[in-house]
mmCIF file of C-alpha atoms and ligand atoms in Angstrom:
data_model
loop_
_atom_site.group_PDB
_atom_site.id
_atom_site.type_symbol
_atom_site.label_atom_id
_atom_site.label_comp_id
_atom_site.label_asym_id
_atom_site.label_seq_id
_atom_site.Cartn_x
_atom_site.Cartn_y
_atom_site.Cartn_z
ATOM 1 C CA MET A 232 -100.921 17.704 62.346
ATOM 2 C CA ALA A 233 -98.458 19.766 64.375
ATOM 3 C CA VAL A 234 -96.218 20.053 61.310
ATOM 4 C CA MET A 235 -98.882 22.177 59.594
ATOM 5 C CA ASN A 236 -98.535 24.875 62.231
ATOM 6 C CA ARG A 237 -94.824 25.239 62.178
ATOM 7 C CA CYS A 238 -93.457 28.775 61.928
ATOM 8 C CA TYR A 239 -91.389 29.347 58.776
ATOM 9 C CA ASP A 240 -89.105 32.298 58.059
ATOM 10 C CA LEU A 241 -87.400 31.703 54.731
ATOM 11 C CA HIS A 242 -85.481 34.936 54.060
ATOM 12 C CA THR A 243 -82.917 36.252 56.565
ATOM 13 C CA HIS A 244 -79.434 37.794 56.636
ATOM 14 C CA SER A 245 -76.386 37.436 58.860
ATOM 15 C CA THR A 246 -72.928 39.020 59.066
ATOM 16 C CA ALA A 247 -71.973 36.751 56.137
ATOM 17 C CA SER A 248 -73.550 39.543 54.059
ATOM 18 C CA ASP A 249 -75.325 42.693 55.276
ATOM 19 C CA GLY A 250 -77.041 41.433 58.437
ATOM 20 C CA THR A 251 -75.760 42.516 61.842
ATOM 21 C CA LEU A 252 -76.160 39.242 63.803
ATOM 22 C CA THR A 253 -73.668 36.420 63.327
ATOM 23 C CA PRO A 254 -75.218 33.240 61.888
ATOM 24 C CA ALA A 255 -75.285 31.681 65.389
ATOM 25 C CA GLU A 256 -76.859 34.804 66.921
ATOM 26 C CA LEU A 257 -79.438 34.860 64.132
ATOM 27 C CA VAL A 258 -80.479 31.261 64.819
ATOM 28 C CA ARG A 259 -80.563 31.827 68.560
ATOM 29 C CA HIS A 260 -82.802 34.839 68.024
ATOM 30 C CA ALA A 261 -85.017 32.759 65.702
ATOM 31 C CA ALA A 262 -85.462 30.221 68.507
ATOM 32 C CA ASP A 263 -86.419 33.026 70.918
ATOM 33 C CA CYS A 264 -88.955 34.276 68.345
ATOM 34 C CA GLY A 265 -90.592 30.847 68.006
ATOM 35 C CA VAL A 266 -89.338 30.123 64.485
ATOM 36 C CA ASP A 267 -89.301 26.381 63.742
ATOM 37 C CA VAL A 268 -87.770 26.522 60.258
ATOM 38 C CA LEU A 269 -85.334 29.289 59.332
ATOM 39 C CA ALA A 270 -83.646 29.803 55.981
ATOM 40 C CA ILE A 271 -80.396 31.744 56.123
ATOM 41 C CA THR A 272 -80.240 33.575 52.782
ATOM 42 C CA ASP A 273 -77.239 35.869 52.679
ATOM 43 C CA HIS A 274 -76.579 37.918 49.556
ATOM 44 C CA ASP A 275 -74.359 36.023 47.098
ATOM 45 C CA SER A 276 -72.701 34.024 49.894
ATOM 46 C CA VAL A 277 -72.923 30.575 51.473
ATOM 47 C CA GLU A 278 -70.405 31.414 54.185
ATOM 48 C CA GLY A 279 -72.889 31.636 57.064
ATOM 49 C CA ILE A 280 -74.642 28.323 56.420
ATOM 50 C CA ALA A 281 -72.431 25.860 58.321
ATOM 51 C CA GLU A 282 -72.393 28.003 61.479
ATOM 52 C CA ALA A 283 -76.164 28.528 61.261
ATOM 53 C CA GLN A 284 -76.814 24.795 60.911
ATOM 54 C CA GLN A 285 -74.605 24.032 63.874
ATOM 55 C CA ALA A 286 -76.488 26.618 65.932
ATOM 56 C CA GLY A 287 -79.746 25.117 64.679
ATOM 57 C CA ARG A 288 -78.853 21.840 66.353
ATOM 58 C CA ALA A 289 -78.019 23.641 69.591
ATOM 59 C CA PHE A 290 -81.159 25.802 69.689
ATOM 60 C CA GLY A 291 -83.694 23.427 68.123
ATOM 61 C CA VAL A 292 -84.283 25.350 64.901
ATOM 62 C CA GLU A 293 -84.340 23.612 61.532
ATOM 63 C CA VAL A 294 -81.975 25.629 59.373
ATOM 64 C CA VAL A 295 -82.501 25.576 55.618
ATOM 65 C CA ALA A 296 -79.374 26.274 53.581
ATOM 66 C CA GLY A 297 -80.237 29.237 51.391
ATOM 67 C CA ILE A 298 -78.911 32.204 49.475
ATOM 68 C CA GLU A 299 -80.233 35.437 47.972
ATOM 69 C CA LEU A 300 -78.730 35.730 44.524
ATOM 70 C CA SER A 301 -78.281 39.076 42.750
ATOM 71 C CA ILE A 302 -79.506 38.952 39.160
ATOM 72 C CA THR A 303 -79.533 41.564 36.410
ATOM 73 C CA TRP A 304 -82.753 41.604 34.404
ATOM 74 C CA MET A 305 -83.332 44.274 31.763
ATOM 75 C CA GLY A 306 -80.757 46.529 33.387
ATOM 76 C CA GLN A 307 -82.328 46.196 36.810
ATOM 77 C CA VAL A 308 -81.363 44.242 39.932
ATOM 78 C CA ILE A 309 -83.643 41.347 40.838
ATOM 79 C CA HIS A 310 -83.190 39.070 43.833
ATOM 80 C CA VAL A 311 -83.864 35.327 43.722
ATOM 81 C CA VAL A 312 -83.720 33.266 46.888
ATOM 82 C CA GLY A 313 -82.490 29.678 46.543
ATOM 83 C CA LEU A 314 -83.810 27.322 49.221
ATOM 84 C CA SER A 315 -82.278 23.967 50.241
ATOM 85 C CA ILE A 316 -79.115 24.457 48.242
ATOM 86 C CA ASP A 317 -76.004 22.350 48.536
ATOM 87 C CA PRO A 318 -73.537 25.008 49.738
ATOM 88 C CA ALA A 319 -70.635 23.018 48.296
ATOM 89 C CA ALA A 320 -71.950 22.771 44.715
ATOM 90 C CA PRO A 321 -68.938 23.690 42.522
ATOM 91 C CA GLU A 322 -70.842 25.527 39.771
ATOM 92 C CA LEU A 323 -72.658 27.670 42.340
ATOM 93 C CA LEU A 324 -69.414 28.455 44.153
ATOM 94 C CA ALA A 325 -67.704 29.422 40.902
ATOM 95 C CA GLY A 326 -70.616 31.721 40.050
ATOM 96 C CA LEU A 327 -70.524 33.322 43.495
ATOM 97 C CA ASP A 328 -66.786 33.905 43.132
ATOM 98 C CA ARG A 329 -67.465 35.878 39.996
ATOM 99 C CA LEU A 330 -70.225 37.948 41.613
ATOM 100 C CA CYS A 331 -68.048 38.671 44.624
ATOM 101 C CA GLU A 332 -65.174 39.758 42.391
ATOM 102 C CA PHE A 333 -67.528 42.274 40.826
ATOM 103 C CA ARG A 334 -68.704 43.283 44.308
ATOM 104 C CA ALA A 335 -65.152 43.936 45.474
ATOM 105 C CA TRP A 336 -64.433 46.095 42.405
ATOM 106 C CA ARG A 337 -67.780 47.874 42.782
ATOM 107 C CA ALA A 338 -67.005 48.734 46.411
ATOM 108 C CA GLU A 339 -63.739 50.411 45.399
ATOM 109 C CA GLU A 340 -65.457 52.205 42.524
ATOM 110 C CA MET A 341 -68.201 53.417 44.885
ATOM 111 C CA GLY A 342 -65.456 54.694 47.179
ATOM 112 C CA ARG A 343 -63.846 56.625 44.301
ATOM 113 C CA ARG A 344 -67.154 58.125 43.181
ATOM 114 C CA LEU A 345 -68.213 59.121 46.700
ATOM 115 C CA ALA A 346 -64.761 60.676 47.242
ATOM 116 C CA GLN A 347 -65.305 62.796 44.118
ATOM 117 C CA ALA A 348 -68.607 63.895 45.622
ATOM 118 C CA GLY A 349 -66.777 65.103 48.741
ATOM 119 C CA TYR A 350 -67.006 62.016 50.946
ATOM 120 C CA ALA A 351 -63.514 60.532 51.172
ATOM 121 C CA GLY A 352 -62.844 57.284 53.042
ATOM 122 C CA CYS A 353 -66.173 55.563 52.371
ATOM 123 C CA PHE A 354 -64.608 52.397 50.959
ATOM 124 C CA GLU A 355 -62.453 52.036 54.078
ATOM 125 C CA GLY A 356 -65.436 52.817 56.294
ATOM 126 C CA ALA A 357 -67.705 50.297 54.591
ATOM 127 C CA LYS A 358 -64.969 47.668 54.599
ATOM 128 C CA ALA A 359 -64.461 48.131 58.344
ATOM 129 C CA LEU A 360 -68.164 47.365 58.883
ATOM 130 C CA SER A 361 -68.175 44.283 56.657
ATOM 131 C CA ASN A 362 -66.637 41.741 59.070
ATOM 132 C CA GLY A 363 -64.070 40.735 56.443
ATOM 133 C CA ARG A 364 -66.919 39.348 54.346
ATOM 134 C CA LEU A 365 -68.480 40.790 51.202
ATOM 135 C CA ILE A 366 -69.112 44.547 51.021
ATOM 136 C CA SER A 367 -72.709 45.564 50.381
ATOM 137 C CA ARG A 368 -74.254 48.942 49.698
ATOM 138 C CA THR A 369 -75.748 48.546 53.176
ATOM 139 C CA HIS A 370 -72.234 48.807 54.666
ATOM 140 C CA PHE A 371 -71.677 52.089 52.808
ATOM 141 C CA ALA A 372 -75.056 53.296 54.047
ATOM 142 C CA ARG A 373 -74.254 52.462 57.688
ATOM 143 C CA HIS A 374 -70.869 54.161 57.378
ATOM 144 C CA LEU A 375 -72.393 57.341 55.936
ATOM 145 C CA VAL A 376 -74.987 57.437 58.734
ATOM 146 C CA GLN A 377 -72.247 56.953 61.346
ATOM 147 C CA ARG A 378 -70.278 59.922 60.021
ATOM 148 C CA GLY A 379 -73.374 62.089 60.031
ATOM 149 C CA ALA A 380 -73.804 62.431 56.249
ATOM 150 C CA ALA A 381 -77.419 61.283 56.449
ATOM 151 C CA SER A 382 -80.048 60.655 59.084
ATOM 152 C CA ASP A 383 -80.673 56.973 58.380
ATOM 153 C CA VAL A 384 -79.885 54.169 55.967
ATOM 154 C CA ARG A 385 -82.896 54.840 53.748
ATOM 155 C CA ASP A 386 -81.862 58.457 53.456
ATOM 156 C CA VAL A 387 -78.375 57.361 52.307
ATOM 157 C CA PHE A 388 -79.823 55.126 49.593
ATOM 158 C CA LYS A 389 -82.050 57.909 48.325
ATOM 159 C CA ARG A 390 -79.324 60.556 48.271
ATOM 160 C CA PHE A 391 -76.198 58.564 47.395
ATOM 161 C CA LEU A 392 -76.666 54.989 46.280
ATOM 162 C CA VAL A 393 -79.515 54.632 43.805
ATOM 163 C CA ARG A 394 -79.414 55.253 40.057
ATOM 164 C CA GLY A 395 -78.566 58.866 39.237
ATOM 165 C CA LYS A 396 -76.858 59.497 42.586
ATOM 166 C CA PRO A 397 -73.108 60.027 43.123
ATOM 167 C CA GLY A 398 -72.246 56.629 44.641
ATOM 168 C CA HIS A 399 -74.266 54.532 42.204
ATOM 169 C CA VAL A 400 -72.421 51.925 40.151
ATOM 170 C CA PRO A 401 -74.573 49.823 37.807
ATOM 171 C CA GLY A 402 -74.697 46.147 38.749
ATOM 172 C CA ARG A 403 -73.233 43.338 36.679
ATOM 173 C CA TRP A 404 -74.839 40.362 38.356
ATOM 174 C CA ALA A 405 -75.894 36.941 37.076
ATOM 175 C CA GLU A 406 -78.122 36.569 34.015
ATOM 176 C CA PRO A 407 -81.477 35.006 35.021
ATOM 177 C CA ALA A 408 -80.958 31.652 33.257
ATOM 178 C CA GLU A 409 -77.378 31.466 34.481
ATOM 179 C CA GLY A 410 -78.192 32.300 38.119
ATOM 180 C CA LEU A 411 -81.170 29.970 38.318
ATOM 181 C CA GLY A 412 -79.007 27.296 36.703
ATOM 182 C CA TRP A 413 -76.501 27.623 39.566
ATOM 183 C CA LEU A 414 -79.285 27.318 42.146
ATOM 184 C CA ARG A 415 -80.912 24.338 40.476
ATOM 185 C CA GLY A 416 -77.542 22.693 39.895
ATOM 186 C CA ALA A 417 -77.051 22.967 43.659
ATOM 187 C CA GLY A 418 -80.364 21.147 44.228
ATOM 188 C CA GLY A 419 -82.052 24.384 45.340
ATOM 189 C CA ARG A 420 -85.533 25.716 44.738
ATOM 190 C CA PRO A 421 -85.481 29.211 43.250
ATOM 191 C CA VAL A 422 -87.977 31.717 44.674
ATOM 192 C CA LEU A 423 -88.439 35.279 43.384
ATOM 193 C CA ALA A 424 -87.735 37.582 46.350
ATOM 194 C CA HIS A 425 -89.933 40.551 47.369
ATOM 195 C CA PRO A 426 -91.505 41.031 43.906
ATOM 196 C CA ALA A 427 -93.367 44.172 44.942
ATOM 197 C CA ARG A 428 -90.072 46.011 45.561
ATOM 198 C CA TYR A 429 -88.970 46.332 41.927
ATOM 199 C CA ASN A 430 -91.397 49.074 40.909
ATOM 200 C CA LEU A 431 -92.453 47.073 37.864
ATOM 201 C CA THR A 432 -95.720 47.557 36.049
ATOM 202 C CA ARG A 433 -98.125 44.634 36.222
ATOM 203 C CA SER A 434 -97.250 43.479 32.734
ATOM 204 C CA LYS A 435 -93.509 43.804 33.270
ATOM 205 C CA LEU A 436 -93.718 41.825 36.516
ATOM 206 C CA ARG A 437 -95.594 39.110 34.632
ATOM 207 C CA ARG A 438 -92.906 39.093 31.983
ATOM 208 C CA LEU A 439 -90.224 38.728 34.673
ATOM 209 C CA VAL A 440 -92.126 35.869 36.295
ATOM 210 C CA ALA A 441 -92.598 34.115 32.940
ATOM 211 C CA GLU A 442 -88.886 34.395 32.133
ATOM 212 C CA LEU A 443 -87.862 33.153 35.560
ATOM 213 C CA MET A 444 -90.299 30.223 35.368
ATOM 214 C CA GLU A 445 -88.818 29.355 31.998
ATOM 215 C CA ALA A 446 -85.449 29.193 33.794
ATOM 216 C CA GLY A 447 -86.840 26.926 36.521
ATOM 217 C CA CYS A 448 -88.172 29.313 39.151
ATOM 218 C CA GLU A 449 -90.538 27.404 41.464
ATOM 219 C CA GLY A 450 -91.752 29.953 43.955
ATOM 220 C CA ILE A 451 -92.440 33.569 44.768
ATOM 221 C CA GLU A 452 -92.361 35.489 48.044
ATOM 222 C CA VAL A 453 -95.987 36.323 48.619
ATOM 223 C CA VAL A 454 -95.410 37.384 52.206
ATOM 224 C CA SER A 455 -92.305 39.482 52.837
ATOM 225 C CA GLY A 456 -91.222 41.826 55.601
ATOM 226 C CA SER A 457 -91.112 44.486 52.885
ATOM 227 C CA HIS A 458 -94.618 43.848 51.510
ATOM 228 C CA SER A 459 -97.709 45.734 52.630
ATOM 229 C CA ARG A 460 -100.930 43.822 53.258
ATOM 230 C CA ASP A 461 -102.193 44.827 49.841
ATOM 231 C CA GLU A 462 -98.965 43.760 48.181
ATOM 232 C CA CYS A 463 -99.240 40.322 49.845
ATOM 233 C CA LEU A 464 -102.711 39.940 48.350
ATOM 234 C CA THR A 465 -101.681 41.171 44.888
ATOM 235 C CA ILE A 466 -98.665 38.871 44.762
ATOM 236 C CA GLY A 467 -100.813 36.068 46.209
ATOM 237 C CA ARG A 468 -103.105 36.386 43.196
ATOM 238 C CA LEU A 469 -100.082 36.305 40.894
ATOM 239 C CA ALA A 470 -98.866 33.106 42.602
ATOM 240 C CA HIS A 471 -102.281 31.582 42.173
ATOM 241 C CA GLU A 472 -102.503 32.498 38.481
ATOM 242 C CA THR A 473 -98.992 31.355 37.585
ATOM 243 C CA GLY A 474 -98.933 28.228 39.743
ATOM 244 C CA LEU A 475 -95.801 29.358 41.571
ATOM 245 C CA LEU A 476 -95.413 28.054 45.123
ATOM 246 C CA ALA A 477 -95.841 30.687 47.819
ATOM 247 C CA SER A 478 -92.995 31.590 50.165
ATOM 248 C CA SER A 479 -92.759 33.749 53.247
ATOM 249 C CA GLY A 480 -89.750 35.505 54.738
ATOM 250 C CA SER A 481 -89.067 38.519 56.914
ATOM 251 C CA ASP A 482 -85.885 39.707 55.102
ATOM 252 C CA TYR A 483 -84.502 40.268 58.609
ATOM 253 C CA HIS A 484 -81.185 42.179 58.716
ATOM 254 C CA GLY A 485 -80.821 42.618 62.504
ATOM 255 C CA PRO A 486 -82.344 44.260 65.574
ATOM 256 C CA GLU A 487 -81.478 47.760 64.263
ATOM 257 C CA ASN A 488 -84.643 47.510 62.127
ATOM 258 C CA PRO A 489 -87.163 46.640 64.847
ATOM 259 C CA TRP A 490 -90.092 46.926 62.428
ATOM 260 C CA VAL A 491 -88.972 43.630 60.867
ATOM 261 C CA GLU A 492 -88.852 40.699 63.293
ATOM 262 C CA LEU A 493 -88.116 37.015 62.729
ATOM 263 C CA GLY A 494 -91.127 34.766 62.270
ATOM 264 C CA LYS A 495 -93.687 37.550 62.745
ATOM 265 C CA CYS A 496 -94.895 37.892 59.159
ATOM 266 C CA PRO A 497 -98.630 37.406 58.559
ATOM 267 C CA PRO A 498 -99.786 33.987 57.322
ATOM 268 C CA LEU A 499 -99.937 33.234 53.592
ATOM 269 C CA PRO A 500 -103.230 34.221 51.995
ATOM 270 C CA ALA A 501 -105.646 31.296 51.825
ATOM 271 C CA GLY A 502 -105.678 28.914 48.874
ATOM 272 C CA LEU A 503 -101.972 29.039 48.002
ATOM 273 C CA THR A 504 -99.567 26.116 48.027
ATOM 274 C CA PRO A 505 -96.641 26.914 50.333
ATOM 275 C CA VAL A 506 -93.140 26.275 49.053
ATOM 276 C CA TRP A 507 -92.701 23.967 52.071
ATOM 277 C CA HIS A 508 -95.767 21.809 51.212
ATOM 278 C CA ASP A 509 -93.672 18.749 50.426
ATOM 279 C CA TRP A 510 -90.849 19.274 52.908
ATOM 280 C CA SER A 511 -90.474 16.741 55.610
ATOM 281 C CA PRO A 512 -88.147 17.199 58.535
ATOM 282 C CA ARG A 513 -85.134 14.950 58.380
ATOM 283 C CA ALA A 514 -85.166 12.170 60.902
ATOM 284 C CA GLU A 515 -81.667 13.140 61.798
ATOM 285 C CA TRP A 516 -80.083 16.546 62.104
ATOM 286 C CA PRO A 517 -78.384 18.379 60.499
ATOM 287 C CA GLY A 518 -78.844 19.268 56.923
ATOM 288 C CA PRO A 519 -81.124 20.981 54.514
ATOM 289 C CA LEU A 520 -84.723 19.846 54.531
ATOM 290 C CA VAL A 521 -85.287 17.056 52.058
ATOM 291 C CA SER A 522 -87.893 17.524 49.425
ATOM 292 C CA ALA A 523 -90.381 14.665 49.282
ATOM 293 C CA ARG A 524 -90.650 15.223 45.532
ATOM 294 C CA SER A 525 -89.356 12.470 43.320
HETATM 295 P P1 AMP B 669 -76.154 45.361 47.313
HETATM 296 O O1 AMP B 669 -76.502 43.921 47.062
HETATM 297 O O2 AMP B 669 -74.794 45.523 47.896
HETATM 298 O O3 AMP B 669 -76.360 46.231 46.098
HETATM 299 O O4 AMP B 669 -77.130 45.883 48.448
HETATM 300 C C1 AMP B 669 -78.486 45.610 48.417
HETATM 301 C C2 AMP B 669 -79.058 45.744 49.819
HETATM 302 O O5 AMP B 669 -79.190 47.082 50.170
HETATM 303 C C3 AMP B 669 -80.456 45.180 49.928
HETATM 304 O O6 AMP B 669 -80.428 43.820 50.194
HETATM 305 C C4 AMP B 669 -81.015 45.930 51.115
HETATM 306 O O7 AMP B 669 -80.600 45.304 52.312
HETATM 307 C C5 AMP B 669 -80.323 47.261 51.007
HETATM 308 N N1 AMP B 669 -81.188 48.278 50.380
HETATM 309 C C6 AMP B 669 -81.467 48.422 49.072
HETATM 310 N N2 AMP B 669 -82.247 49.506 48.857
HETATM 311 C C7 AMP B 669 -82.474 50.053 50.075
HETATM 312 C C8 AMP B 669 -83.203 51.187 50.541
HETATM 313 N N3 AMP B 669 -83.857 51.987 49.702
HETATM 314 N N4 AMP B 669 -83.204 51.428 51.873
HETATM 315 C C9 AMP B 669 -82.527 50.632 52.725
HETATM 316 N N5 AMP B 669 -81.830 49.554 52.348
HETATM 317 C C10 AMP B 669 -81.798 49.269 51.037
HETATM 318 MN MN1 MN B 670 -79.699 43.231 52.263
HETATM 319 MN MN1 MN B 671 -83.414 41.509 48.483
HETATM 320 MN MN1 MN B 672 -82.831 39.981 51.586
#
């Protein structure tokens, strides 16, 4: 069946958070890259979804309404992607408002701390790069690169933005049960994002997965633009053992990172059930894909 061979990319960012393409540009680029089904999953924001879905109709891409939610677990930041959410769900929107209030305060606090470290004007610089939308650490990183304080974005994170560095402000994001509750309340399917990126021991990762499953997590990103081949296989085994559905997403942020492209991730390892196994395209556009589950 042709449907079996469709190209899925279920983790991408636009200017609604820290991506550099507008939602419409992102979808147009997805079409050029041969993506059939694209999830737009901006950090803690649903603001790009309507524009992306409209562009999906114009460019022939099925756009899944998604989000990448910031969660605090044992003092650490964890990302959970919600797929096929209702972007108007009131409880989700109220939760996002709270996270974005924290984000706005954090951005000012980062500005104050970086100023103390000798880099004045970072808040203003990051804000200017944020398109009037939420301010991410990525915007600070791009600003610091632009003013010559570091050679590239990764360098900024290492020297300024991670724990123990001058611009670091600890996160106060959603609790796991709370955040997954918002996603599920919005009809979404929660998927643990890029699990190999948290530097967790095997047993701690299993504990995280168990806790998230308890809270209704249904899937895990086995294939991610930020996973090595080996990491895909390791996480694939974890998916198999836990019964989580397998997802795949590039975590695309824009053409500035040419090593991550839309729809070019390797296929899922054999023997896993994809998160899209029971999705059927809607007869009529637009809208999130409908789950065939009862
Ligand atoms: P925030 O949600 O504002 O704390 O920002 C998190 C974002 O920063 C992630 O989604 C990545 O896009 C980016 N990021 C985090 N760590 C790094 C890193 N080491 N190098 C480059 N980008 C990073
Ligand atoms: Mn990001
Ligand atoms: Mn992430
Ligand atoms: Mn992401």
